[in-house]
Tab-separated table of C-alpha atoms in Angstrom:
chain	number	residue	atom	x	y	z
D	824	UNK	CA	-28.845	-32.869	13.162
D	825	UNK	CA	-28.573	-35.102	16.159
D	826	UNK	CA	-24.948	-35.048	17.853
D	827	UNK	CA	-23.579	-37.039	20.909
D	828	UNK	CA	-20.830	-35.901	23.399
D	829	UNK	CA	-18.824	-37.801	25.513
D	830	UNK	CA	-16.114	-35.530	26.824
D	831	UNK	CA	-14.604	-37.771	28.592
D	832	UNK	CA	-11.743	-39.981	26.394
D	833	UNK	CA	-10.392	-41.957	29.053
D	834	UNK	CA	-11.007	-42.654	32.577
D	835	UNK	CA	-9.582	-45.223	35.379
D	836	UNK	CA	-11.398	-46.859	38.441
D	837	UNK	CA	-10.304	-48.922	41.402
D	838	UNK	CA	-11.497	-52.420	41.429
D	839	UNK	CA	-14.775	-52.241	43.551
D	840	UNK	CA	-15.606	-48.668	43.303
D	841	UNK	CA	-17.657	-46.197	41.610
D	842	UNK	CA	-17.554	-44.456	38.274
D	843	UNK	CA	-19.589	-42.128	36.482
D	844	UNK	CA	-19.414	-41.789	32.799
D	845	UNK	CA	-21.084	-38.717	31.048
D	846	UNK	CA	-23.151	-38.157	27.992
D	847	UNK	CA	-24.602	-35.226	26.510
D	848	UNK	CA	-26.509	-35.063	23.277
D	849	UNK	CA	-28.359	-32.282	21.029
D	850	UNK	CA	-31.561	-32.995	19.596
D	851	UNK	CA	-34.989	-31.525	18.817
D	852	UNK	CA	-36.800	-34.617	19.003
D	853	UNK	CA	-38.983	-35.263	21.997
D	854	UNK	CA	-39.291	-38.831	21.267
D	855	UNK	CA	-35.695	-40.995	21.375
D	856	UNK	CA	-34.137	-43.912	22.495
D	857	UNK	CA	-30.576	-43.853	24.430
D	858	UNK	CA	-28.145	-46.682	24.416
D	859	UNK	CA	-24.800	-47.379	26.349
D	860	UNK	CA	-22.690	-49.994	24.717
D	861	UNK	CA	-19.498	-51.636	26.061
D	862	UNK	CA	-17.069	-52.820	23.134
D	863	UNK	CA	-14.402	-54.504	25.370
D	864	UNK	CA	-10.821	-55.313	23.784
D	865	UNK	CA	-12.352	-58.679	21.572
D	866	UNK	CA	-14.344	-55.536	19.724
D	867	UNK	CA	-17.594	-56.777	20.055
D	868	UNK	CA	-20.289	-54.260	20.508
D	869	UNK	CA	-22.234	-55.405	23.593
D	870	UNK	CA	-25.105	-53.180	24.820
D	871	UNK	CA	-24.966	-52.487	28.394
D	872	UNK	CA	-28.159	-50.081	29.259
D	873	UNK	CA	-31.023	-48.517	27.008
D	874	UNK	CA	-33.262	-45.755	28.300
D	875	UNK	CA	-36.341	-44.682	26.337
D	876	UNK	CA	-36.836	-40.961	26.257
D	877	UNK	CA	-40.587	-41.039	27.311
D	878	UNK	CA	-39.926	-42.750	30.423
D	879	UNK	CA	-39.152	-40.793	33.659
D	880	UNK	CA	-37.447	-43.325	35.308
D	881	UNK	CA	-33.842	-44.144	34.844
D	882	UNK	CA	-32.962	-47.714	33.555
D	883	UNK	CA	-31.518	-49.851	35.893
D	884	UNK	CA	-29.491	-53.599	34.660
D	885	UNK	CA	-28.061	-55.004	37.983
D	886	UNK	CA	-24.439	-52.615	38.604
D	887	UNK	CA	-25.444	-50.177	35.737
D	888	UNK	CA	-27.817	-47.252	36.138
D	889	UNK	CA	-28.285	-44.011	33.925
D	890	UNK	CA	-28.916	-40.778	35.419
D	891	UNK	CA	-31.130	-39.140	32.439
D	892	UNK	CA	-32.016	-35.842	32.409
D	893	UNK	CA	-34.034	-34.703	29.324
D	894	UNK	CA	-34.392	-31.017	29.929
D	895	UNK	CA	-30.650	-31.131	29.912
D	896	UNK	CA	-30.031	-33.443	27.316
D	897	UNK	CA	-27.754	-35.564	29.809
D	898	UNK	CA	-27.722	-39.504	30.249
D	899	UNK	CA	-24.974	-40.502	32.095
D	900	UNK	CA	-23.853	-43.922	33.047
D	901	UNK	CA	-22.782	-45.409	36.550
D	902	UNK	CA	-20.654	-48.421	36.915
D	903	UNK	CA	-21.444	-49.875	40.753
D	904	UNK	CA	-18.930	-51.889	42.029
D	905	UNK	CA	-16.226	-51.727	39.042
D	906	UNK	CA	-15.059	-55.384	38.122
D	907	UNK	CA	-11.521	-55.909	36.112
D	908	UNK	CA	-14.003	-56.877	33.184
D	909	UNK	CA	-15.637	-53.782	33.185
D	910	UNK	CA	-12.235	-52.335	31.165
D	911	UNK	CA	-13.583	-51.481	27.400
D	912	UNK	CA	-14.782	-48.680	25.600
D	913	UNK	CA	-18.020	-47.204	26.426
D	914	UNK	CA	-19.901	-45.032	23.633
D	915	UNK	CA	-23.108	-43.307	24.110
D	916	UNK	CA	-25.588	-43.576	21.294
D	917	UNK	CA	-28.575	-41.972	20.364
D	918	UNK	CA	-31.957	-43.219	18.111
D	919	UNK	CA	-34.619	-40.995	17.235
D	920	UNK	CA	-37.928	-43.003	17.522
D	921	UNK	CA	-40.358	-44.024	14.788
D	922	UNK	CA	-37.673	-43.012	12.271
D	923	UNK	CA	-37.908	-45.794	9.596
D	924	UNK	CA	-34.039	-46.100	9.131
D	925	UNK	CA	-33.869	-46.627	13.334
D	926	UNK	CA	-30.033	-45.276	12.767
D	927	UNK	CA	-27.736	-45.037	15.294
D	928	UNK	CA	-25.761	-42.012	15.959
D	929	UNK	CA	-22.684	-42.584	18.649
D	930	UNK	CA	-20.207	-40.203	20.859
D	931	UNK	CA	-16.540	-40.601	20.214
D	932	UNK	CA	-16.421	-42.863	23.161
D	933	UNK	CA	-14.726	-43.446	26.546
D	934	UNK	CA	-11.871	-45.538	27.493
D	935	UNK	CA	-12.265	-46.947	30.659
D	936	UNK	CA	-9.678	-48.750	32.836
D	937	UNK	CA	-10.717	-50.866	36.139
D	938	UNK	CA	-7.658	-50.665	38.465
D	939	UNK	CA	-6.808	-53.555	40.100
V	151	UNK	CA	-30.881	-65.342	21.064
V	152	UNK	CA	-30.364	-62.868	18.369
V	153	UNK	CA	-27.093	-63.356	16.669
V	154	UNK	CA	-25.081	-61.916	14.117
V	155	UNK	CA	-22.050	-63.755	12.810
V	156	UNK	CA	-19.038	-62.324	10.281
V	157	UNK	CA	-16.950	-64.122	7.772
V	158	UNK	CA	-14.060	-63.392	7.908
V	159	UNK	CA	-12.765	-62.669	11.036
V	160	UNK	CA	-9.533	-61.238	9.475
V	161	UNK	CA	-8.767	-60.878	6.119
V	162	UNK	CA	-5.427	-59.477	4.555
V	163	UNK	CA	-5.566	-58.415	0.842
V	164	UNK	CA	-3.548	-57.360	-1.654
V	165	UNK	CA	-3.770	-53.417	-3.422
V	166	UNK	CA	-6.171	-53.255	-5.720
V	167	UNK	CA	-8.068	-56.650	-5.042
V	168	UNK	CA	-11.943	-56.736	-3.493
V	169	UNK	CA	-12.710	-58.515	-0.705
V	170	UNK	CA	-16.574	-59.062	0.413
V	171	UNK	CA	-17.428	-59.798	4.174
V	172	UNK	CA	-20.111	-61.812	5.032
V	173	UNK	CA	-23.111	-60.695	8.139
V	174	UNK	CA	-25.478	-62.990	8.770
V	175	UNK	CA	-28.421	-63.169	11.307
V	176	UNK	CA	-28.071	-66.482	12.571
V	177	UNK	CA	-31.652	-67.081	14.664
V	178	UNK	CA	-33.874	-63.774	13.784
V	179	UNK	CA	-34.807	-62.686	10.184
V	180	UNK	CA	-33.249	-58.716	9.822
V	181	UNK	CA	-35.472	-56.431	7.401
V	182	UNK	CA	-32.145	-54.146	7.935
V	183	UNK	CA	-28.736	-54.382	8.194
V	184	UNK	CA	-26.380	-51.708	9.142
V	185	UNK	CA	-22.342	-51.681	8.121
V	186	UNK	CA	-20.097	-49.565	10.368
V	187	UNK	CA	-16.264	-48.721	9.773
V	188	UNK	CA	-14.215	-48.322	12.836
V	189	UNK	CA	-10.646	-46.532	13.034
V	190	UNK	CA	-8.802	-47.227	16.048
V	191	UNK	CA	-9.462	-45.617	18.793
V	192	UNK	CA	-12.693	-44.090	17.189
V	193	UNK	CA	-16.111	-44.489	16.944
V	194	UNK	CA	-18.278	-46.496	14.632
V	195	UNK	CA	-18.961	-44.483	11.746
V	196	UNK	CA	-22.108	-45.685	9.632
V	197	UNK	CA	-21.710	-46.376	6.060
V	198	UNK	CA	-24.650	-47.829	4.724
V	199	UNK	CA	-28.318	-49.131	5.999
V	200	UNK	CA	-29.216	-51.946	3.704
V	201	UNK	CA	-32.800	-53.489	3.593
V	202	UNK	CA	-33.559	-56.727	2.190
V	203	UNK	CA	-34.194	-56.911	-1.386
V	204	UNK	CA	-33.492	-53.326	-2.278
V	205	UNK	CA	-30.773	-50.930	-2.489
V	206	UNK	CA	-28.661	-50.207	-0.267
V	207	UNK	CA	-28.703	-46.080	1.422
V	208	UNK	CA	-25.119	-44.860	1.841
V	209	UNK	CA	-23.976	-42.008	4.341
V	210	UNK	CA	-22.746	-38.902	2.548
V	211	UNK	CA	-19.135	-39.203	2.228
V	212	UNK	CA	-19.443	-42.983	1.382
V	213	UNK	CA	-18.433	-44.380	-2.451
V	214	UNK	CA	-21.038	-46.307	-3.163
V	215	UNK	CA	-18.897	-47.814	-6.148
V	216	UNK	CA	-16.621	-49.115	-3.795
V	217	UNK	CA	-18.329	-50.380	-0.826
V	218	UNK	CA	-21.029	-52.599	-2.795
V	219	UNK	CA	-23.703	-53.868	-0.487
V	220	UNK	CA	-25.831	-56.688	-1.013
V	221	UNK	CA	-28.875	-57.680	1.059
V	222	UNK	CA	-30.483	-60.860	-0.846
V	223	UNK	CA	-32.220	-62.146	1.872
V	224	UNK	CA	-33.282	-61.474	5.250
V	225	UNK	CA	-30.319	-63.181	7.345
V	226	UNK	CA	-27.431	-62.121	4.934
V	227	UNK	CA	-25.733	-58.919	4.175
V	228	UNK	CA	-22.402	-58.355	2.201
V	229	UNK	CA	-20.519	-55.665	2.054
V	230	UNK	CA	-17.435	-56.149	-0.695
V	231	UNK	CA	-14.441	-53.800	-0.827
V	232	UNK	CA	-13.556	-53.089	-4.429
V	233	UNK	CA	-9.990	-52.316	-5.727
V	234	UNK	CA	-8.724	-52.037	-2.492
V	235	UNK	CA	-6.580	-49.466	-1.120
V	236	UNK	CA	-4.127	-49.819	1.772
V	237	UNK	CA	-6.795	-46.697	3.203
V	238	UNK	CA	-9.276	-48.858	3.615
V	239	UNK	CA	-7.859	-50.974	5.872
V	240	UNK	CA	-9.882	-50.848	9.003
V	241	UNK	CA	-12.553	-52.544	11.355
V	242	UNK	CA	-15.588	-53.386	9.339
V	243	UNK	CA	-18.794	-53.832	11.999
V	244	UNK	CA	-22.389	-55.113	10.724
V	245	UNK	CA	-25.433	-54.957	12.617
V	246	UNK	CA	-28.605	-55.991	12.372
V	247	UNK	CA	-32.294	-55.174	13.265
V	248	UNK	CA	-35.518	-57.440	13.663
V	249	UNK	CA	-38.679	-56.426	12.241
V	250	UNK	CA	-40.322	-55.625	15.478
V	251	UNK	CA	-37.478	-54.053	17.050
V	252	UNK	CA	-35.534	-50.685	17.016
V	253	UNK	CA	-32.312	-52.460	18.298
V	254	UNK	CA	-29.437	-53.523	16.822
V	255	UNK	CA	-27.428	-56.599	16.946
V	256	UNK	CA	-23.804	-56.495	16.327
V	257	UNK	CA	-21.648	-58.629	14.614
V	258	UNK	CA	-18.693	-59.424	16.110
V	259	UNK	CA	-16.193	-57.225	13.430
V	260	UNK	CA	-13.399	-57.451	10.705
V	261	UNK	CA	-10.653	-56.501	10.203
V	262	UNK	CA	-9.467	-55.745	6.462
V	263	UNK	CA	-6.062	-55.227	6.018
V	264	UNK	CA	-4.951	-54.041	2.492
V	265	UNK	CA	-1.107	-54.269	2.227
């Protein structure tokens, strides 16, 4: 069975700068898809990044990047530039391609804080 | 574009009472619809994958007798809590899929409380 780690159950930034957020998963399934979604404190699942296992290149969405390695089963998220509305959760989630009931299976989560 | 709505927001019930919650896609016909509780502080769990005009599949650990899910069409989904328990109080999350897609679409959540 698929599982997805996120180790990390809270973290803070300053306003402006960097943060990484990890993600490790256990699968073994060569073809996947990878999600990061932001629920902020209104609850409302909003997907941030999505990185399809076949492709080499990380994803890329204007201040958010991934860092996915697939030998390692690693797909980590980097917040450029933190912004005050970048607080929320952050859960990793995982999707095993071509399955019929496209499921998704998510870490525990991280709780990030943007410093002001 | 895509979507998904909840009714109700909030809703506050008394023991032993059901209570059904509404997801609808609101500009994309979903073939499936996903229902998710959420504990504070947690993750979404996944409780059931429904698919329009059959039965709904339940994770293990999941009472199907109590959670009844109802997929009549392909923009609404209803989950309804039977005999409620102060226990099941919680965050009830729906999502939804397109037909050509492998995303989902959240709604935006509710929260049940059973007092």
């Amino acid at each position: 069975a698929q599982t997805v780690t996120q180790s990390q159950p809270e973290m803070s930034v300053q306003e402006a700068e960097t943060v990484t957020l990890s993600c490790t998963y256990d699968t073994s399934e060569n073809n996947y898809y990878l999600f990061w979604y932001k629920q902020p404190p209104s609850r409302q699942m909003i997907l941030v990044i999505r990185q399809e296992a076949y492709k080499q290149q990380n994803a890329t969405e204007n201040r958010f990047s991934v860092n996915f390695q697939k030998a390692a089963k690693s797909f980590s998220l980097k917040i450029s530039d933190s912004q005050l509305g970048d607080t929320a959760m952050y859960f990793c989630a995982f999707m095993k391609h071509n399955e019929g009931t496209y499921k998704y299976i998510f870490g525990t989560g991280t709780r990030l804080k943007v410093l002001a | 574009g895509a979507v998904v709505s909840q009714h109700p927001s909030r809703v506050i019930c008394k023991s032993g009472t059901s209570v059904k919650i509404e997801c609808r896609s609101l500009d994309f016909q979903a073939t499936t619809m996903f229902w998710y509780r959420q504990f504070p502080k947690q993750s979404l769990m996944l409780m059931a994958t429904s698919n329009e005009g059959s039965k709904a599949t339940y994770e293990q650990g999941v009472e199907k007798d109590k959670f009844l899910i109802n997929h009549a069409s392909l923009t609404l989904s209803t989950l309804t809590v039977t005999s409620a328990h102060p226990e099941d109080s919680s965050f009830y999350i729906c999502s939804a899929r397109l037909a050509s897609s492998y995303e989902q679409y959240f709604g935006p959540g509710t929260r049940l409380t059973v007092t």
